[in-house]
Short mmCIF file of C-alpha atoms and ligand atoms in Angstrom, two decimals:
data_model
loop_
_atom_site.label_atom_id
_atom_site.label_comp_id
_atom_site.label_asym_id
_atom_site.label_seq_id
_atom_site.Cartn_x
_atom_site.Cartn_y
_atom_site.Cartn_z
CA MET T 1 -40.44 90.52 252.02
CA ALA T 2 -43.16 92.08 249.84
CA GLY T 3 -43.91 94.37 252.80
CA ALA T 4 -40.47 95.97 252.43
CA PHE T 5 -41.52 97.29 248.99
CA SER T 6 -44.90 98.57 250.14
CA TYR T 7 -45.68 102.27 250.40
CA GLU T 8 -44.77 103.84 253.79
CA SER T 9 -43.02 100.67 255.07
CA SER T 10 -39.98 102.81 256.00
CA GLU T 11 -39.79 104.17 259.55
CA LEU T 12 -38.71 107.51 258.06
CA ASP T 13 -41.25 110.11 257.04
CA TRP T 14 -40.07 113.60 256.04
CA CYS T 15 -41.89 116.82 256.87
CA GLU T 16 -43.60 117.26 253.48
CA ASP T 17 -47.29 116.26 253.58
CA ASN T 18 -47.90 112.78 252.14
CA TYR T 19 -50.02 112.39 248.99
CA ARG T 20 -50.65 116.15 248.84
CA HIS T 21 -50.15 116.47 245.06
CA SER T 22 -50.64 112.92 243.80
CA GLU T 23 -52.18 109.69 245.03
CA HIS T 24 -49.21 107.71 243.60
CA VAL T 25 -46.36 109.89 244.89
CA VAL T 26 -46.03 110.11 248.68
CA GLU T 27 -43.75 113.18 248.88
CA TYR T 28 -44.07 115.07 245.61
CA PHE T 29 -41.56 117.93 246.00
CA ASN T 30 -38.97 115.63 247.63
CA THR T 31 -39.33 113.27 244.63
CA ILE T 32 -39.11 116.01 242.00
CA SER T 33 -36.08 117.67 243.66
CA SER T 34 -34.20 114.35 243.46
CA PHE T 35 -34.12 114.86 239.68
CA PHE T 36 -31.51 117.58 240.25
CA PHE T 37 -29.01 114.71 240.56
CA PHE T 38 -29.81 113.76 236.94
CA ILE T 39 -29.13 117.31 235.75
CA ILE T 40 -25.86 117.94 237.64
CA SER T 41 -24.27 114.45 237.36
CA PRO T 42 -23.96 114.19 233.53
CA ILE T 43 -22.62 117.78 233.36
CA MET T 44 -20.01 116.95 236.04
CA LEU T 45 -19.06 113.76 234.16
CA TYR T 46 -18.46 115.84 231.04
CA LEU T 47 -16.56 118.60 232.89
CA MET T 48 -14.36 116.12 234.84
CA HIS T 49 -13.41 114.12 231.75
CA PRO T 50 -10.06 115.78 230.85
CA TYR T 51 -8.84 115.40 234.46
CA ALA T 52 -10.19 111.81 234.82
CA LYS T 53 -8.57 110.80 231.51
CA GLU T 54 -5.21 112.04 232.73
CA ARG T 55 -5.48 110.80 236.32
CA ASN T 56 -7.68 107.67 236.39
CA LEU T 57 -10.95 106.88 234.61
CA ALA T 58 -12.25 105.26 237.84
CA ILE T 59 -12.94 108.85 238.99
CA HIS T 60 -15.99 108.80 236.70
CA MET T 61 -17.54 106.20 239.04
CA VAL T 62 -18.34 108.96 241.57
CA TRP T 63 -20.66 110.99 239.32
CA THR T 64 -21.99 107.88 237.56
CA MET T 65 -23.09 106.54 240.93
CA MET T 66 -24.59 109.94 241.84
CA ILE T 67 -27.10 109.30 239.02
CA PHE T 68 -28.18 106.16 240.95
CA VAL T 69 -28.35 108.19 244.19
CA GLY T 70 -30.86 110.47 242.43
CA LEU T 71 -32.82 107.52 241.05
CA PHE T 72 -33.05 105.76 244.43
CA SER T 73 -33.79 109.01 246.26
CA ALA T 74 -36.72 109.67 243.88
CA TYR T 75 -37.97 106.09 244.36
CA PHE T 76 -37.67 106.40 248.16
CA HIS T 77 -39.65 109.67 248.39
CA MET T 78 -42.19 108.42 245.86
CA THR T 79 -42.95 105.32 247.98
CA LEU T 80 -41.38 105.88 251.45
CA SER T 81 -40.74 102.13 251.32
CA PHE T 82 -38.09 100.32 253.36
CA VAL T 83 -36.39 99.09 250.16
CA GLY T 84 -36.34 102.68 248.85
CA GLN T 85 -34.75 103.90 252.09
CA MET T 86 -32.02 101.23 252.00
CA LEU T 87 -31.28 101.81 248.29
CA ASP T 88 -31.06 105.57 248.89
CA GLU T 89 -28.74 105.23 251.90
CA LEU T 90 -26.57 102.43 250.54
CA SER T 91 -26.03 104.25 247.24
CA ILE T 92 -24.80 107.30 249.22
CA LEU T 93 -22.48 105.04 251.25
CA TRP T 94 -20.97 103.57 248.05
CA VAL T 95 -20.50 107.02 246.45
CA LEU T 96 -18.69 108.16 249.58
CA ALA T 97 -16.55 105.00 249.51
CA MET T 98 -15.69 105.61 245.85
CA GLY T 99 -14.76 109.22 246.66
CA TYR T 100 -12.49 108.10 249.51
CA ALA T 101 -10.87 105.40 247.34
CA VAL T 102 -9.97 107.76 244.48
CA TRP T 103 -9.35 111.07 246.29
CA PHE T 104 -8.31 110.52 249.89
CA PRO T 105 -4.91 112.30 250.05
CA ARG T 106 -2.00 109.84 249.96
CA ARG T 107 -0.09 111.72 252.67
CA LEU T 108 -2.98 111.16 255.13
CA PHE T 109 -2.98 107.35 254.64
CA PRO T 110 -2.45 105.37 257.87
CA SER T 111 1.26 104.45 258.21
CA PHE T 112 0.68 100.72 257.53
CA ILE T 113 -0.77 101.50 254.06
CA LYS T 114 1.78 101.64 251.26
CA ASP T 115 -0.23 102.59 248.16
CA ARG T 116 -3.68 103.62 246.87
CA SER T 117 -4.70 100.14 245.77
CA THR T 118 -4.18 98.77 249.33
CA PHE T 119 -6.10 101.80 250.66
CA SER T 120 -8.94 101.15 248.18
CA ASN T 121 -9.12 97.51 249.31
CA LEU T 122 -9.39 98.67 252.93
CA VAL T 123 -12.18 101.10 251.94
CA LEU T 124 -13.93 98.20 250.15
CA VAL T 125 -13.80 95.97 253.25
CA VAL T 126 -15.08 98.79 255.53
CA THR T 127 -17.88 99.56 253.03
CA ILE T 128 -19.00 95.92 252.82
CA ILE T 129 -19.09 95.69 256.64
CA SER T 130 -21.00 99.02 256.84
CA THR T 131 -23.45 97.78 254.18
CA LEU T 132 -24.22 94.68 256.24
CA SER T 133 -24.47 96.60 259.54
CA SER T 134 -26.81 99.17 257.98
CA PHE T 135 -29.64 96.58 258.30
CA VAL T 136 -29.18 96.37 262.10
CA LYS T 137 -30.58 99.81 262.92
CA PRO T 138 -31.71 101.47 259.67
CA THR T 139 -32.91 104.65 261.40
CA ALA T 140 -29.30 105.39 262.44
CA ASN T 141 -27.89 105.15 258.88
CA ALA T 142 -28.54 108.76 257.85
CA TYR T 143 -26.71 110.05 260.96
CA ALA T 144 -23.74 107.76 260.27
CA LEU T 145 -23.60 109.05 256.67
CA ASN T 146 -23.60 112.65 257.89
CA CYS T 147 -20.60 111.76 260.12
CA PHE T 148 -18.72 110.79 256.93
CA GLY T 149 -19.70 114.22 255.56
CA LEU T 150 -18.13 115.82 258.65
CA HIS T 151 -14.98 113.76 258.15
CA MET T 152 -14.76 114.98 254.55
CA LEU T 153 -14.92 118.56 255.81
CA TYR T 154 -12.07 117.76 258.21
CA VAL T 155 -9.95 116.29 255.37
CA LEU T 156 -10.64 119.40 253.27
CA ALA T 157 -9.68 121.69 256.17
CA VAL T 158 -6.38 119.79 256.69
CA GLU T 159 -5.62 119.98 252.96
CA MET T 160 -6.45 123.70 252.72
CA ARG T 161 -4.37 124.75 255.76
CA CYS T 162 -1.36 125.92 253.75
CA CYS T 163 -3.22 126.74 250.53
CA THR T 164 -2.60 130.23 249.09
CA ASP T 165 -4.41 129.70 245.78
CA GLN T 166 -7.23 132.29 245.86
CA LYS T 167 -9.52 130.38 243.46
CA ALA T 168 -9.19 127.19 245.56
CA LEU T 169 -9.78 129.12 248.80
CA ARG T 170 -12.94 130.68 247.34
CA LEU T 171 -14.17 127.26 246.20
CA GLY T 172 -13.46 125.86 249.68
CA LYS T 173 -15.47 128.62 251.38
CA LEU T 174 -18.37 128.17 248.93
CA SER T 175 -18.40 124.35 249.43
CA VAL T 176 -18.49 124.69 253.22
CA ALA T 177 -21.17 127.42 253.08
CA LEU T 178 -23.36 125.25 250.82
CA TRP T 179 -22.85 122.20 253.03
CA VAL T 180 -23.76 124.20 256.20
CA LEU T 181 -26.91 125.51 254.49
CA ALA T 182 -27.81 122.02 253.24
CA ILE T 183 -27.30 120.27 256.58
CA THR T 184 -29.30 123.05 258.34
CA CYS T 185 -32.23 122.28 256.02
CA TRP T 186 -31.87 118.50 256.64
CA ILE T 187 -31.79 118.92 260.46
CA SER T 188 -34.63 121.49 260.46
CA ASP T 189 -36.83 119.17 258.41
CA ARG T 190 -36.03 116.24 260.73
CA PHE T 191 -36.43 117.99 264.08
CA GLY T 192 -38.37 121.21 263.48
CA CYS T 193 -41.25 119.88 261.41
CA SER T 194 -44.10 121.15 263.63
CA PHE T 195 -42.66 124.70 263.35
CA TRP T 196 -42.45 124.51 259.54
CA GLN T 197 -45.95 123.00 259.33
CA ARG T 198 -47.31 126.01 261.20
CA LEU T 199 -45.65 128.22 258.55
CA ASN T 200 -47.07 125.92 255.86
CA PHE T 201 -43.55 125.49 254.43
CA CYS T 202 -42.56 121.81 254.46
CA TYR T 203 -40.07 121.75 251.62
CA LEU T 204 -36.73 121.85 253.46
CA HIS T 205 -35.78 118.27 252.64
CA GLY T 206 -36.28 118.96 248.91
CA ILE T 207 -34.12 122.10 249.26
CA TRP T 208 -31.47 119.91 250.97
CA HIS T 209 -31.41 117.67 247.84
CA ILE T 210 -30.67 120.67 245.62
CA LEU T 211 -28.07 122.22 247.92
CA ILE T 212 -26.22 118.98 248.72
CA VAL T 213 -25.75 118.04 245.08
CA ILE T 214 -24.24 121.48 244.39
CA ALA T 215 -22.09 121.22 247.57
CA VAL T 216 -20.80 117.84 246.37
CA ALA T 217 -20.03 119.32 242.91
CA TYR T 218 -18.04 122.15 244.55
CA GLY T 219 -16.39 120.02 247.29
CA SER T 220 -15.43 117.13 245.02
CA THR T 221 -13.94 119.47 242.38
CA LEU T 222 -11.83 121.11 245.07
CA ILE T 223 -10.58 117.73 246.37
CA ALA T 224 -9.90 116.67 242.76
CA TYR T 225 -8.00 119.92 242.11
CA LEU T 226 -5.78 119.41 245.21
CA ASP T 227 -5.27 115.79 244.10
CA ALA T 228 -4.31 116.88 240.56
CA ASN T 229 -1.75 119.35 241.91
CA TYR T 230 -0.17 116.55 243.94
CA GLU T 231 -0.46 113.57 241.59
CA ILE T 232 -0.23 115.09 238.07
CA PRO T 233 1.50 118.47 238.62
CA TYR T 234 3.07 118.41 235.12
CA SER T 235 -0.43 118.91 233.65
CA LEU T 236 -0.63 122.36 235.34
CA PRO T 237 -4.19 122.01 236.68
CA GLY T 238 -6.33 125.13 236.99
CA LEU T 239 -9.87 125.88 238.19
CA GLN T 240 -12.60 127.29 235.96
CA TYR T 241 -16.39 127.69 236.11
CA TRP T 242 -18.91 126.40 233.58
CA PRO T 243 -20.63 127.77 231.53
CA CYS T 244 -18.70 131.04 231.87
CA ASP T 245 -15.63 131.55 234.02
CA LYS T 246 -16.43 135.24 234.54
CA TRP T 247 -19.83 134.62 236.12
CA ALA T 248 -20.10 134.60 239.89
CA VAL T 249 -22.04 131.31 239.79
CA GLY T 250 -21.48 128.12 237.80
CA LEU T 251 -20.15 124.59 238.05
CA PRO T 252 -16.44 124.35 238.88
CA HIS T 253 -14.11 122.09 236.90
CA ILE T 254 -10.43 121.40 236.30
CA VAL T 255 -8.60 122.54 233.19
CA LEU T 256 -5.19 121.07 232.30
CA LYS T 257 -2.89 123.72 230.89
CA GLY T 258 0.30 121.64 230.72
CA THR T 259 1.38 118.41 229.03
CA THR T 260 -0.85 115.34 229.17
CA LYS T 261 -0.18 111.57 228.78
CA THR T 262 -0.93 111.65 225.03
CA GLN T 263 1.28 114.67 224.47
CA LYS T 264 4.13 113.06 226.46
CA ARG T 265 4.07 109.96 224.23
CA CYS T 266 4.72 112.02 221.04
C1 LIG G 1 -11.88 112.68 250.58
C2 LIG G 1 -13.18 112.18 250.24
C3 LIG G 1 -13.85 112.82 249.07
C4 LIG G 1 -15.19 112.22 248.80
C5 LIG G 1 -15.99 112.94 247.79
C6 LIG G 1 -17.26 112.21 247.53
C7 LIG G 1 -18.38 113.07 247.22
C8 LIG G 1 -19.72 112.37 247.30
C9 LIG G 1 -20.37 112.48 248.61
C10 LIG G 1 -21.67 112.34 248.97
C11 LIG G 1 -22.87 112.19 248.20
C12 LIG G 1 -24.02 112.83 248.91
C13 LIG G 1 -25.31 112.56 248.28
C14 LIG G 1 -26.47 113.08 249.06
C15 LIG G 1 -27.72 112.38 248.66
C16 LIG G 1 -28.97 112.85 249.28
C17 LIG G 1 -30.12 111.86 249.21
C18 LIG G 1 -30.95 112.05 250.46
O1 LIG G 1 -31.45 113.11 250.69
N1 LIG G 1 -31.09 111.06 251.29
C19 LIG G 1 -31.75 111.26 252.55
C20 LIG G 1 -33.07 110.55 252.55
O2 LIG G 1 -33.82 110.98 251.50
C21 LIG G 1 -30.88 110.79 253.68
O3 LIG G 1 -31.55 111.00 254.89
C22 LIG G 1 -29.60 111.57 253.71
C23 LIG G 1 -28.60 111.17 254.48
C24 LIG G 1 -27.37 111.98 254.70
C25 LIG G 1 -26.36 111.82 253.63
C26 LIG G 1 -25.13 112.59 253.96
C27 LIG G 1 -24.13 112.52 252.86
C28 LIG G 1 -22.87 113.27 253.18
C29 LIG G 1 -22.67 114.36 252.21
C30 LIG G 1 -21.34 114.99 252.30
C31 LIG G 1 -21.21 116.08 251.30
C32 LIG G 1 -20.03 116.93 251.54
C33 LIG G 1 -19.93 118.01 250.55
C34 LIG G 1 -18.59 118.62 250.52
C35 LIG G 1 -18.49 119.84 251.32
C36 LIG G 1 -17.15 120.37 251.47
CA1 CA G 2 -43.99 113.12 254.80
ZN1 ZN G 3 -34.15 112.71 250.40
#
């Protein structure tokens, strides 16, 4: 058991040279880049609050758990231990499950599912089974997680088919572009390491960390915006960018221009 905590007990080893910058941190840049999750997650929690308050406070679980993804990712790259790998992968699985439970469009539910709470229970059962099966062949977990990423892209594409809202379309294109860039870095680091070592540039996995957290911020805001239009249309949801809506770059969030629960009660 103690072996599972020991340095380099994971079968995974990313392209970055081990112990290059510190004798205590196996992959330095991969560890440092995981801290991006700590920067983006609290900002997203703050920006999502008006929408979550109106829709369901459980939505905050997604970005709260992303803080743990960052923590476990940093621990994994610092040690490359088996426990670090499992914590990193299982925390991603549970964030994805949370995202599906709160945002999966109601009209795409399987016909035998009546409401969101039954759907969430189904997601919970599937996630518990996946958690247990992740110990069978741990090296396959990352690929399975990326398949969920592909499924999310499919759900987004289905939802955007009839969309004419220019701001949402732009956000959709940006999310997909960021995801493509991120996954290219992840695959290149995994399978093209000897090439990158020859160029003395072994930082693609760290760049993946930065790109994927921004892709998730963009993609999840878009899904949340489509959800708000469907579930709380009276609140007149709109899309804006933080810190300044006029800038070409920034973090997207939902603004509610119509009535809200508190206003309705008055
Ligand atoms: C309708 C469903 C909506 C769900 C929205 C939920 C959003 C949260 C999704 C995912 C969190 C991703 C976190 C990535 C953490 C990276 C840590 C890491 O690098 N781990 C690696 C080892 O260090 C590991 O090998 C990585 C495994 C692959 C993880 C793949 C996750 C899928 C990401 C999907 C993101 C889609 C973005 C949206 C684009 C439109
Ligand atoms: Ca390495
Ligand atoms: Zn990583």
